[in-house]
Every structure is written in structure tokens, then in C-alpha cells.
Coordinates of C-alpha atoms in Angstrom, one line a residue:
X1 CA -24.2 -14.9 20.7
X2 CA -20.8 -13.4 21.3
X3 CA -18.9 -11.0 19.1
X4 CA -15.4 -9.8 20.0
X5 CA -13.0 -7.5 18.0
X6 CA -9.8 -7.5 19.9
X7 CA -6.0 -6.9 19.6
X8 CA -5.0 -9.7 21.9
X9 CA -4.7 -13.4 20.9
X10 CA -7.4 -15.8 22.0
X11 CA -7.3 -19.3 23.5
X12 CA -9.3 -21.5 21.2
X13 CA -10.1 -24.1 23.9
X14 CA -11.2 -21.4 26.3
X15 CA -13.3 -19.7 23.7
X16 CA -15.1 -23.0 23.0
X17 CA -15.4 -24.2 26.6
X18 CA -19.1 -24.6 27.1
X19 CA -20.0 -23.2 23.7
X20 CA -23.3 -24.4 22.4
X21 CA -24.1 -26.6 25.3
X22 CA -27.8 -27.0 25.7
X23 CA -30.6 -29.4 25.2
X24 CA -31.3 -28.2 21.6
X25 CA -27.8 -28.4 20.3
X26 CA -26.8 -31.4 18.3
X27 CA -23.7 -30.1 16.5
X28 CA -21.0 -27.4 16.8
X29 CA -18.6 -26.3 14.2
X30 CA -15.6 -24.0 14.6
X31 CA -13.1 -22.5 12.2
X32 CA -9.9 -20.6 13.0
X33 CA -8.2 -18.5 10.4
X34 CA -4.4 -18.0 10.5
X35 CA -2.1 -15.4 8.9
X36 CA -0.5 -17.0 6.0
X37 CA 2.4 -16.0 3.7
X38 CA 1.5 -16.5 0.1
X39 CA 4.6 -14.9 -1.3
X40 CA 7.3 -16.0 1.1
X41 CA 8.1 -12.4 1.8
X42 CA 5.5 -11.3 4.4
X43 CA 7.0 -9.6 7.4
X44 CA 3.6 -9.0 9.1
X45 CA 0.1 -7.9 8.5
X46 CA -1.6 -4.8 10.0
X47 CA -5.4 -4.9 10.4
X48 CA -7.3 -1.8 11.1
X49 CA -11.0 -1.3 11.9
X50 CA -13.4 1.4 12.9
X51 CA -14.4 0.7 16.5
X52 CA -18.1 0.5 17.1
X53 CA -19.0 0.3 13.4
X54 CA -17.0 -2.9 12.9
X55 CA -18.7 -4.7 15.9
X56 CA -22.1 -3.6 14.7
X57 CA -21.5 -4.9 11.2
X58 CA -20.3 -8.2 12.5
X59 CA -23.3 -8.5 14.8
X60 CA -25.7 -7.9 11.9
X61 CA -24.0 -10.6 9.9
X62 CA -24.1 -13.0 12.9
X63 CA -27.8 -12.2 13.7
X64 CA -28.6 -13.1 10.1
X65 CA -26.9 -16.5 10.5
X66 CA -28.6 -17.1 13.8
X67 CA -32.0 -16.5 12.3
X68 CA -31.5 -18.2 9.0
X69 CA -30.1 -21.4 10.4
X70 CA -31.9 -21.3 13.8
X71 CA -28.6 -21.4 15.6
X72 CA -28.5 -22.2 19.3
X73 CA -25.2 -20.3 19.7
X74 CA -22.8 -18.2 17.6
X75 CA -19.3 -16.9 18.3
X76 CA -17.1 -14.6 16.3
X77 CA -13.7 -13.4 17.3
X78 CA -11.6 -11.2 15.0
X79 CA -8.3 -9.6 15.8
X80 CA -6.8 -6.3 14.7
X81 CA -3.3 -4.8 15.0
X82 CA 0.0 -6.2 14.0
X83 CA 0.0 -10.0 13.2
X84 CA 2.7 -12.3 12.0
X85 CA 2.6 -15.4 10.0
X86 CA 0.9 -18.2 11.9
X87 CA -1.0 -15.9 14.3
X88 CA -4.7 -16.5 14.8
X89 CA -6.6 -13.8 13.0
X90 CA -10.2 -14.9 13.6
X91 CA -12.5 -17.6 14.6
X92 CA -16.1 -18.5 14.0
X93 CA -18.2 -21.1 15.9
X94 CA -21.8 -22.1 15.3
X95 CA -24.1 -24.4 17.2
X96 CA -27.3 -25.9 15.8
X97 CA -29.7 -28.8 16.1
X98 CA -28.1 -30.5 13.1
X99 CA -24.6 -30.5 11.6
X100 CA -25.7 -29.3 8.2
X101 CA -27.0 -26.1 9.7
X102 CA -23.9 -25.6 11.8
X103 CA -21.6 -26.1 8.8
X104 CA -23.6 -23.9 6.5
X105 CA -23.9 -21.1 9.0
X106 CA -20.2 -21.2 9.7
X107 CA -19.4 -21.0 6.0
X108 CA -21.8 -18.1 5.6
X109 CA -20.2 -16.2 8.5
X110 CA -16.7 -16.8 7.1
X111 CA -17.7 -15.6 3.6
X112 CA -19.5 -12.5 4.8
X113 CA -16.7 -11.6 7.4
X114 CA -14.1 -11.9 4.6
X115 CA -16.0 -9.6 2.3
X116 CA -18.3 -7.4 4.3
X117 CA -16.8 -6.8 7.8
X118 CA -15.1 -3.4 7.8
X119 CA -11.5 -4.3 8.3
X120 CA -8.6 -2.9 6.3
X121 CA -5.5 -5.2 5.9
X122 CA -2.1 -4.1 5.0
X123 CA 0.7 -6.6 4.1
X124 CA 4.2 -5.5 5.0
X125 CA 7.0 -7.2 3.1
X126 CA 10.7 -6.7 2.8
X127 CA 9.9 -4.6 -0.4
X128 CA 7.2 -2.4 1.1
X129 CA 3.6 -2.3 2.2
X130 CA 0.4 -2.7 0.3
X131 CA -3.3 -2.7 1.3
X132 CA -5.0 -5.9 0.5
X133 CA -7.6 -5.4 -2.3
X134 CA -10.9 -7.2 -2.5
X135 CA -10.8 -10.4 -4.5
X136 CA -13.3 -11.5 -7.1
X137 CA -13.3 -15.0 -5.7
X138 CA -14.4 -13.7 -2.3
X139 CA -17.2 -11.7 -3.9
X140 CA -18.3 -14.7 -5.9
X141 CA -18.5 -16.8 -2.8
X142 CA -21.3 -14.5 -1.5
X143 CA -23.5 -15.4 -4.5
X144 CA -24.4 -18.8 -3.1
X145 CA -26.1 -17.3 -0.1

């Protein structure tokens, strides 16, 4: 299992090189989230976190996924700092004996990272800056787990 909270961009191919390789892995799944502009006015996004606490929270979420789906490997990378539209913001990768477990664990990680990882996001537009509020749809997604 590898968790990284970092300012610098990541190379997806490099991050996945060798990921999950082993005799008990039958499937790997990866997801990469990108900064998007829902309004057509986004200049950039600023992501803040509390070092140490953030990594520990993500590690707890990842350990739950590893145990629940008997993952053979797990990777979470999440960026912080100033990001512009199209930048990679995060990635999740899971490895398991079967594809269903790999897919479910990846979805679980994405849902919990979105709602429970201690990041604060501010959207900066031409008309000002606003902190991104929690969304009911994200909270509702957690109910299936």
C-alpha cells in the first residue's frame, strides 16, 4: 500500500509501473481525477491540507479497503496547492484477485476520499474565490458502503 499527498504532479504510467504484480492479483483498476471547470470561469483551484493528519486519514480509509476487499495492492496519490483546469488532482489504484473487488474497492476509495479526506478546496474565478462546500450527492454516495 502506498499513500502520497504531494504538491508535484505525478506520472500515471510511472505510478502504475509494477503496481499489483504478483501471483494473487487477477485485476487492477485505476482512476485519475482531473480539475474541471463547471462554470467556464475557473481560474484555478487551491487545495489545502493538514500535513500528517491528512495522510493518516487517507491511510485509514485505504486500510479499510484493503481489508474489506482483500486487496493485494492499493495506491492513493492526492495533490495539494494551486491547480488549473485539466491538472491531475488525484489517483486511486487497486489490485485484487478478481475485477469486482478491484472495481468496488476503487469506488469506495474515491467516495471516501471525496467526502472524508481532510482537504479544503477553494475555487478562484474571475469574480472572486469561494471554498467548495460539501455536496449532498457525495454524502449520499457513502450510504451504499
